[in-house]
Amino acid sequence: MDDAHTKNEAESLAIQMKDSKFLVSLVFWHDLLSQVNFVSKELQRDTMDISAGISSFEKLCNWLKTYREKGFQEVLIGANELAEDLDVTPVFQTKRLRKRKKQFEYESADEAFSDPEEAYRVQCFNHVLDKALQSLGPRFEQSQKHASLFGFLCEFKNLPKDTIRKSAANLELALTDVKLVQENEQVSTVKSLDINGYMLCEELEALKPILPSDCRNPLQILQFLAYNNRSTAFPNLFIAIQIFLTIPVTVASGERSFSKLNLIKTYLRSTMQEDRLRSLAIMSIECEVMKSLTLGNILKDFAEQMVRKIKF
């Protein structure tokens, strides 16, 4: 009985998978999720900063807008090629339109689509892309605000001094912490400044002629100042770039690293000691370093250290 039920269910699924609408949806979701997955991995890189993250986000939004206007025909072509490989006729099945009950008299009747492909494009293809564009905006509002504040640090070489001075003043205001202090029944305000906007502008102007041409992003500028012992000569710029680079674009990379501990403990339970747990956690978190190591060399070093030589 179970085998017959499973067989019927598998046959019905096979028939549905050969449906033209399913093939079109398969190609459509593959294109969409591939682009989203690529940008997601880009944002989770350790060297990713907000300016580069905003650039990747804008490219994804532009791709979605272009794909919404011109991508449906490409999806149909890909679905037709897939249907030929499966020996299936790529034809949309026409379905009867279900009438929606009116709640009010002034509501208009549902407009029927004579072409099922056009109905799919309007009701599914465009609808999904519109929702994707609407959901991406609020996720990056805070990052866009940070990029507007710190963005001049990436482009100061090509900016006039007046623009740099104005941007530095806005950054100084954003990084100012105002506290209320009560002394002798009097309340006063105390400002704590992380940077000085005027001095930051002067430091950027002084850095322009000596900064190498290959230093194009904030990380390279920070490394140039640190490796050449010039952090004390440009203190405000050094602090501003450090704050800029420590603002996370996403938290997925950090969450994935910390979740390794639970995975290791679940797999090995409580059969190991603390030293082994700590070592496995470090190996799991630093997996990129582990991939670059050669197992044969490690085993050779281990054998040389653990070998017991007996003198006769």
mmCIF file of C-alpha atoms in Angstrom, residues 19-312:
data_model
loop_
_atom_site.group_PDB
_atom_site.id
_atom_site.type_symbol
_atom_site.label_atom_id
_atom_site.label_comp_id
_atom_site.label_asym_id
_atom_site.label_seq_id
_atom_site.Cartn_x
_atom_site.Cartn_y
_atom_site.Cartn_z
ATOM 1 C CA ASP A 19 4.935 21.532 -16.555
ATOM 2 C CA SER A 20 5.960 24.618 -18.513
ATOM 3 C CA LYS A 21 5.111 26.960 -15.631
ATOM 4 C CA PHE A 22 7.354 24.968 -13.293
ATOM 5 C CA LEU A 23 10.258 25.109 -15.750
ATOM 6 C CA VAL A 24 9.875 28.867 -16.166
ATOM 7 C CA SER A 25 9.786 29.294 -12.396
ATOM 8 C CA LEU A 26 12.876 27.101 -12.041
ATOM 9 C CA VAL A 27 14.898 29.243 -14.450
ATOM 10 C CA PHE A 28 13.562 32.463 -12.926
ATOM 11 C CA TRP A 29 14.409 31.553 -9.334
ATOM 12 C CA HIS A 30 17.818 30.212 -10.350
ATOM 13 C CA ASP A 31 18.734 33.556 -11.952
ATOM 14 C CA LEU A 32 17.386 35.578 -9.024
ATOM 15 C CA LEU A 33 18.894 33.540 -6.196
ATOM 16 C CA SER A 34 22.250 33.273 -7.968
ATOM 17 C CA GLN A 35 22.601 37.050 -8.006
ATOM 18 C CA VAL A 36 21.428 37.400 -4.397
ATOM 19 C CA ASN A 37 23.774 34.639 -3.234
ATOM 20 C CA PHE A 38 26.734 36.264 -4.985
ATOM 21 C CA VAL A 39 26.096 39.639 -3.306
ATOM 22 C CA SER A 40 25.485 37.939 0.047
ATOM 23 C CA LYS A 41 28.889 36.245 -0.088
ATOM 24 C CA GLU A 42 30.508 39.505 -1.149
ATOM 25 C CA LEU A 43 29.047 41.309 1.873
ATOM 26 C CA GLN A 44 30.309 38.623 4.264
ATOM 27 C CA ARG A 45 33.966 38.958 3.290
ATOM 28 C CA ASP A 46 36.327 40.010 6.070
ATOM 29 C CA THR A 47 37.798 42.792 3.937
ATOM 30 C CA MET A 48 34.427 44.244 2.957
ATOM 31 C CA ASP A 49 33.756 47.817 4.089
ATOM 32 C CA ILE A 50 30.566 49.864 3.921
ATOM 33 C CA SER A 51 31.463 51.778 0.751
ATOM 34 C CA ALA A 52 32.134 48.557 -1.170
ATOM 35 C CA GLY A 53 29.039 46.964 0.378
ATOM 36 C CA ILE A 54 26.830 49.823 -0.773
ATOM 37 C CA SER A 55 28.315 49.508 -4.261
ATOM 38 C CA SER A 56 27.437 45.782 -4.361
ATOM 39 C CA PHE A 57 23.942 46.559 -3.064
ATOM 40 C CA GLU A 58 23.367 49.207 -5.735
ATOM 41 C CA LYS A 59 24.551 46.829 -8.445
ATOM 42 C CA LEU A 60 22.064 44.221 -7.225
ATOM 43 C CA CYS A 61 19.213 46.768 -7.266
ATOM 44 C CA ASN A 62 20.144 47.897 -10.780
ATOM 45 C CA TRP A 63 20.260 44.264 -11.921
ATOM 46 C CA LEU A 64 16.801 43.624 -10.466
ATOM 47 C CA LYS A 65 15.366 46.663 -12.254
ATOM 48 C CA THR A 66 16.931 45.660 -15.569
ATOM 49 C CA TYR A 67 15.894 42.032 -15.101
ATOM 50 C CA ARG A 68 12.310 43.106 -14.435
ATOM 51 C CA GLU A 69 12.172 45.030 -17.711
ATOM 52 C CA LYS A 70 14.046 42.669 -20.021
ATOM 53 C CA GLY A 71 14.594 39.392 -18.201
ATOM 54 C CA PHE A 72 11.293 37.624 -18.797
ATOM 55 C CA GLN A 73 12.078 36.817 -22.430
ATOM 56 C CA GLU A 74 15.448 35.388 -21.373
ATOM 57 C CA VAL A 75 13.658 33.233 -18.805
ATOM 58 C CA LEU A 76 11.307 31.898 -21.502
ATOM 59 C CA ILE A 77 14.262 31.052 -23.743
ATOM 60 C CA GLY A 78 16.002 29.192 -20.903
ATOM 61 C CA ALA A 79 12.792 27.327 -20.049
ATOM 62 C CA ASN A 80 12.320 26.299 -23.697
ATOM 63 C CA GLU A 81 15.862 24.920 -23.843
ATOM 64 C CA LEU A 82 15.250 22.988 -20.640
ATOM 65 C CA ALA A 83 11.957 21.654 -22.028
ATOM 66 C CA GLU A 84 13.721 20.409 -25.158
ATOM 67 C CA ASP A 85 16.210 18.488 -23.027
ATOM 68 C CA LEU A 86 13.317 16.897 -21.113
ATOM 69 C CA ASP A 87 11.328 16.253 -24.331
ATOM 70 C CA VAL A 88 8.417 18.381 -23.081
ATOM 71 C CA THR A 89 6.198 20.754 -25.038
ATOM 72 C CA PRO A 90 6.758 24.265 -23.556
ATOM 73 C CA VAL A 91 3.159 25.473 -23.510
ATOM 74 C CA PHE A 92 1.433 27.318 -20.682
ATOM 75 C CA GLN A 93 -1.848 25.727 -19.679
ATOM 76 C CA THR A 94 -4.811 28.070 -19.658
ATOM 77 C CA LYS A 95 -6.737 28.047 -16.406
ATOM 78 C CA ARG A 96 -10.140 29.389 -15.625
ATOM 79 C CA LEU A 97 -10.073 32.682 -13.723
ATOM 80 C CA ARG A 98 -11.601 32.473 -10.275
ATOM 81 C CA LYS A 99 -13.857 35.371 -9.509
ATOM 82 C CA ARG A 100 -13.135 37.122 -6.258
ATOM 83 C CA LYS A 101 -16.131 38.051 -4.163
ATOM 84 C CA LYS A 102 -16.639 41.808 -3.954
ATOM 85 C CA GLN A 103 -16.620 43.336 -0.506
ATOM 86 C CA PHE A 104 -17.928 46.678 -1.747
ATOM 87 C CA GLU A 105 -20.072 47.657 -4.714
ATOM 88 C CA TYR A 106 -17.560 50.148 -6.101
ATOM 89 C CA GLU A 107 -14.858 47.491 -6.527
ATOM 90 C CA SER A 108 -14.003 46.672 -10.116
ATOM 91 C CA ALA A 109 -14.154 43.164 -11.491
ATOM 92 C CA ASP A 110 -11.004 41.081 -11.972
ATOM 93 C CA GLU A 111 -9.370 41.681 -15.334
ATOM 94 C CA ALA A 112 -8.851 38.387 -17.122
ATOM 95 C CA PHE A 113 -5.596 37.647 -18.945
ATOM 96 C CA SER A 114 -6.086 36.051 -22.323
ATOM 97 C CA ASP A 115 -2.394 35.063 -22.506
ATOM 98 C CA PRO A 116 -1.208 32.730 -19.693
ATOM 99 C CA GLU A 117 2.404 33.845 -20.210
ATOM 100 C CA GLU A 118 1.393 37.462 -19.649
ATOM 101 C CA ALA A 119 -0.552 36.419 -16.555
ATOM 102 C CA TYR A 120 2.553 34.710 -15.156
ATOM 103 C CA ARG A 121 4.723 37.711 -15.934
ATOM 104 C CA VAL A 122 2.403 40.147 -14.157
ATOM 105 C CA GLN A 123 1.225 38.017 -11.244
ATOM 106 C CA CYS A 124 4.444 36.155 -10.426
ATOM 107 C CA PHE A 125 7.546 37.497 -12.197
ATOM 108 C CA ASN A 126 6.940 41.217 -11.664
ATOM 109 C CA HIS A 127 5.406 40.675 -8.233
ATOM 110 C CA VAL A 128 8.431 38.795 -6.865
ATOM 111 C CA LEU A 129 10.933 41.329 -8.228
ATOM 112 C CA ASP A 130 8.922 44.265 -6.875
ATOM 113 C CA LYS A 131 8.856 42.667 -3.423
ATOM 114 C CA ALA A 132 12.604 42.045 -3.611
ATOM 115 C CA LEU A 133 13.282 45.687 -4.442
ATOM 116 C CA GLN A 134 10.995 46.890 -1.655
ATOM 117 C CA SER A 135 12.609 44.640 0.960
ATOM 118 C CA LEU A 136 16.201 45.561 0.059
ATOM 119 C CA GLY A 137 15.752 49.268 0.744
ATOM 120 C CA PRO A 138 15.121 49.226 4.536
ATOM 121 C CA ARG A 139 17.898 46.672 5.110
ATOM 122 C CA PHE A 140 20.585 49.083 3.930
ATOM 123 C CA GLU A 141 19.242 52.413 5.169
ATOM 124 C CA GLN A 142 21.645 52.511 8.130
ATOM 125 C CA SER A 143 24.583 51.459 5.954
ATOM 126 C CA GLN A 144 23.735 54.197 3.475
ATOM 127 C CA LYS A 145 23.769 56.765 6.287
ATOM 128 C CA HIS A 146 27.201 55.570 7.390
ATOM 129 C CA ALA A 147 28.425 55.636 3.793
ATOM 130 C CA SER A 148 27.233 59.225 3.383
ATOM 131 C CA LEU A 149 29.213 60.223 6.487
ATOM 132 C CA PHE A 150 32.444 58.313 5.809
ATOM 133 C CA GLY A 151 32.332 58.160 2.007
ATOM 134 C CA PHE A 152 34.596 61.178 1.512
ATOM 135 C CA LEU A 153 37.476 59.209 3.096
ATOM 136 C CA CYS A 154 37.493 56.982 0.002
ATOM 137 C CA GLU A 155 37.326 59.805 -2.562
ATOM 138 C CA PHE A 156 39.165 62.685 -0.889
ATOM 139 C CA LYS A 157 41.868 62.682 -3.594
ATOM 140 C CA ASN A 158 39.378 63.968 -6.171
ATOM 141 C CA LEU A 159 37.392 66.276 -3.879
ATOM 142 C CA PRO A 160 37.973 70.019 -3.405
ATOM 143 C CA LYS A 161 38.962 71.317 0.006
ATOM 144 C CA ASP A 162 35.594 72.981 0.645
ATOM 145 C CA THR A 163 33.752 69.697 0.145
ATOM 146 C CA ILE A 164 36.202 67.849 2.391
ATOM 147 C CA ARG A 165 35.861 70.510 5.110
ATOM 148 C CA LYS A 166 32.065 70.268 5.040
ATOM 149 C CA SER A 167 32.107 66.440 5.134
ATOM 150 C CA ALA A 168 34.665 66.442 7.962
ATOM 151 C CA ALA A 169 32.491 68.817 9.977
ATOM 152 C CA ASN A 170 29.479 66.535 9.535
ATOM 153 C CA LEU A 171 31.560 63.543 10.621
ATOM 154 C CA GLU A 172 32.802 65.400 13.700
ATOM 155 C CA LEU A 173 29.215 66.190 14.659
ATOM 156 C CA ALA A 174 28.154 62.559 14.171
ATOM 157 C CA LEU A 175 31.025 61.298 16.336
ATOM 158 C CA THR A 176 30.388 63.792 19.152
ATOM 159 C CA ASP A 177 28.979 62.400 22.382
ATOM 160 C CA VAL A 178 27.095 64.897 24.561
ATOM 161 C CA LYS A 179 26.619 64.058 28.251
ATOM 162 C CA LEU A 180 24.789 65.869 31.041
ATOM 163 C CA VAL A 181 26.851 66.349 34.201
ATOM 164 C CA GLN A 182 25.371 67.598 37.479
ATOM 165 C CA GLU A 183 27.670 69.486 39.829
ATOM 166 C CA ASN A 184 26.577 71.550 42.845
ATOM 167 C CA GLU A 185 22.933 71.418 41.752
ATOM 168 C CA GLN A 186 23.865 72.706 38.322
ATOM 169 C CA VAL A 187 23.519 70.707 35.142
ATOM 170 C CA SER A 188 26.071 71.239 32.399
ATOM 171 C CA THR A 189 26.793 69.569 29.088
ATOM 172 C CA VAL A 190 30.124 67.920 28.367
ATOM 173 C CA LYS A 191 31.105 67.097 24.786
ATOM 174 C CA SER A 192 33.394 64.195 23.970
ATOM 175 C CA LEU A 193 34.955 64.461 20.514
ATOM 176 C CA ASP A 194 36.432 61.456 18.728
ATOM 177 C CA ILE A 195 37.943 63.591 15.972
ATOM 178 C CA ASN A 196 38.480 67.232 15.092
ATOM 179 C CA GLY A 197 36.831 68.049 11.772
ATOM 180 C CA TYR A 198 39.075 70.985 10.914
ATOM 181 C CA MET A 199 42.258 69.039 11.613
ATOM 182 C CA LEU A 200 40.897 66.029 9.695
ATOM 183 C CA CYS A 201 40.462 68.229 6.625
ATOM 184 C CA GLU A 202 44.014 69.550 6.964
ATOM 185 C CA GLU A 203 45.397 66.035 7.379
ATOM 186 C CA LEU A 204 43.639 64.844 4.228
ATOM 187 C CA GLU A 205 45.026 67.780 2.263
ATOM 188 C CA ALA A 206 48.510 67.013 3.555
ATOM 189 C CA LEU A 207 48.147 63.325 2.700
ATOM 190 C CA LYS A 208 47.164 63.868 -0.938
ATOM 191 C CA PRO A 209 50.686 64.437 -2.372
ATOM 192 C CA ILE A 210 52.394 61.646 -0.400
ATOM 193 C CA LEU A 211 49.757 58.905 -0.649
ATOM 194 C CA PRO A 212 50.763 56.200 -3.186
ATOM 195 C CA SER A 213 48.535 55.742 -6.188
ATOM 196 C CA ASP A 214 47.827 52.103 -5.292
ATOM 197 C CA CYS A 215 46.142 53.122 -2.001
ATOM 198 C CA ARG A 216 42.557 53.379 -3.162
ATOM 199 C CA ASN A 217 40.411 52.129 -0.284
ATOM 200 C CA PRO A 218 40.347 52.946 3.464
ATOM 201 C CA LEU A 219 42.047 49.673 4.449
ATOM 202 C CA GLN A 220 45.038 50.394 2.213
ATOM 203 C CA ILE A 221 45.248 53.944 3.573
ATOM 204 C CA LEU A 222 45.188 52.621 7.135
ATOM 205 C CA GLN A 223 47.930 50.112 6.347
ATOM 206 C CA PHE A 224 50.012 52.854 4.735
ATOM 207 C CA LEU A 225 49.750 55.010 7.867
ATOM 208 C CA ALA A 226 50.404 52.110 10.245
ATOM 209 C CA TYR A 227 53.311 50.464 8.413
ATOM 210 C CA ASN A 228 55.110 53.776 7.864
ATOM 211 C CA ASN A 229 54.660 54.956 11.476
ATOM 212 C CA ARG A 230 52.593 57.962 10.402
ATOM 213 C CA SER A 231 49.607 57.380 12.649
ATOM 214 C CA THR A 232 50.819 60.108 15.031
ATOM 215 C CA ALA A 233 51.187 62.579 12.154
ATOM 216 C CA PHE A 234 47.596 61.959 11.030
ATOM 217 C CA PRO A 235 45.780 61.118 14.300
ATOM 218 C CA ASN A 236 42.285 62.259 13.298
ATOM 219 C CA LEU A 237 42.419 60.438 9.972
ATOM 220 C CA PHE A 238 43.781 57.318 11.669
ATOM 221 C CA ILE A 239 40.902 57.280 14.163
ATOM 222 C CA ALA A 240 38.244 58.061 11.529
ATOM 223 C CA ILE A 241 39.381 55.232 9.248
ATOM 224 C CA GLN A 242 39.510 52.785 12.177
ATOM 225 C CA ILE A 243 35.910 53.648 13.115
ATOM 226 C CA PHE A 244 34.847 53.361 9.476
ATOM 227 C CA LEU A 245 36.423 49.938 8.996
ATOM 228 C CA THR A 246 35.050 48.495 12.243
ATOM 229 C CA ILE A 247 31.429 49.242 11.333
ATOM 230 C CA PRO A 248 30.088 45.837 10.212
ATOM 231 C CA VAL A 249 28.370 45.541 6.849
ATOM 232 C CA THR A 250 26.620 42.324 7.907
ATOM 233 C CA VAL A 251 26.788 40.101 10.973
ATOM 234 C CA ALA A 252 26.375 36.796 9.157
ATOM 235 C CA SER A 253 30.103 36.035 9.121
ATOM 236 C CA GLY A 254 30.444 36.566 12.865
ATOM 237 C CA GLU A 255 27.330 34.554 13.669
ATOM 238 C CA ARG A 256 28.564 31.681 11.529
ATOM 239 C CA SER A 257 31.919 31.646 13.335
ATOM 240 C CA PHE A 258 30.429 31.623 16.804
ATOM 241 C CA SER A 259 27.911 28.933 15.882
ATOM 242 C CA LYS A 260 30.772 26.496 15.191
ATOM 243 C CA LEU A 261 31.141 25.799 18.924
ATOM 244 C CA ASN A 262 27.631 24.358 19.179
ATOM 245 C CA LEU A 263 28.179 22.248 16.058
ATOM 246 C CA ILE A 264 31.418 20.800 17.426
ATOM 247 C CA LYS A 265 29.929 20.047 20.839
ATOM 248 C CA THR A 266 26.830 18.482 19.280
ATOM 249 C CA TYR A 267 28.954 16.219 17.096
ATOM 250 C CA LEU A 268 31.417 15.092 19.756
ATOM 251 C CA ARG A 269 29.104 15.488 22.779
ATOM 252 C CA SER A 270 31.044 15.500 26.034
ATOM 253 C CA THR A 271 33.718 12.970 25.128
ATOM 254 C CA MET A 272 36.571 15.472 24.812
ATOM 255 C CA GLN A 273 38.548 17.734 27.066
ATOM 256 C CA GLU A 274 38.684 21.516 27.073
ATOM 257 C CA ASP A 275 41.993 21.738 25.189
ATOM 258 C CA ARG A 276 40.706 19.635 22.328
ATOM 259 C CA LEU A 277 37.464 21.605 22.168
ATOM 260 C CA ARG A 278 39.383 24.881 22.019
ATOM 261 C CA SER A 279 41.694 23.593 19.305
ATOM 262 C CA LEU A 280 38.830 22.263 17.182
ATOM 263 C CA ALA A 281 36.953 25.539 17.543
ATOM 264 C CA ILE A 282 39.966 27.526 16.336
ATOM 265 C CA MET A 283 40.458 25.135 13.414
ATOM 266 C CA SER A 284 36.792 25.468 12.437
ATOM 267 C CA ILE A 285 36.747 29.257 12.674
ATOM 268 C CA GLU A 286 40.055 29.652 10.819
ATOM 269 C CA CYS A 287 39.035 27.182 8.124
ATOM 270 C CA GLU A 288 40.634 29.249 5.361
ATOM 271 C CA VAL A 289 44.031 28.908 7.030
ATOM 272 C CA MET A 290 43.436 25.198 7.508
ATOM 273 C CA LYS A 291 42.746 24.719 3.793
ATOM 274 C CA SER A 292 46.116 26.252 2.920
ATOM 275 C CA LEU A 293 48.043 23.776 5.076
ATOM 276 C CA THR A 294 49.505 20.534 3.714
ATOM 277 C CA LEU A 295 48.477 17.483 5.704
ATOM 278 C CA GLY A 296 51.626 15.547 4.810
ATOM 279 C CA ASN A 297 53.935 18.191 6.257
ATOM 280 C CA ILE A 298 51.885 18.380 9.452
ATOM 281 C CA LEU A 299 52.025 14.612 9.928
ATOM 282 C CA LYS A 300 55.779 14.624 9.294
ATOM 283 C CA ASP A 301 56.382 17.346 11.905
ATOM 284 C CA PHE A 302 54.153 15.547 14.377
ATOM 285 C CA ALA A 303 55.975 12.250 13.840
ATOM 286 C CA GLU A 304 59.377 13.881 14.312
ATOM 287 C CA GLN A 305 58.299 15.483 17.570
ATOM 288 C CA MET A 306 56.653 12.373 18.989
ATOM 289 C CA VAL A 307 59.222 9.785 17.895
ATOM 290 C CA ARG A 308 61.020 8.002 20.718
ATOM 291 C CA LYS A 309 64.658 7.300 20.041
ATOM 292 C CA ILE A 310 66.423 4.599 22.063
ATOM 293 C CA LYS A 311 70.188 4.771 22.282
ATOM 294 C CA PHE A 312 71.997 1.452 22.280
#
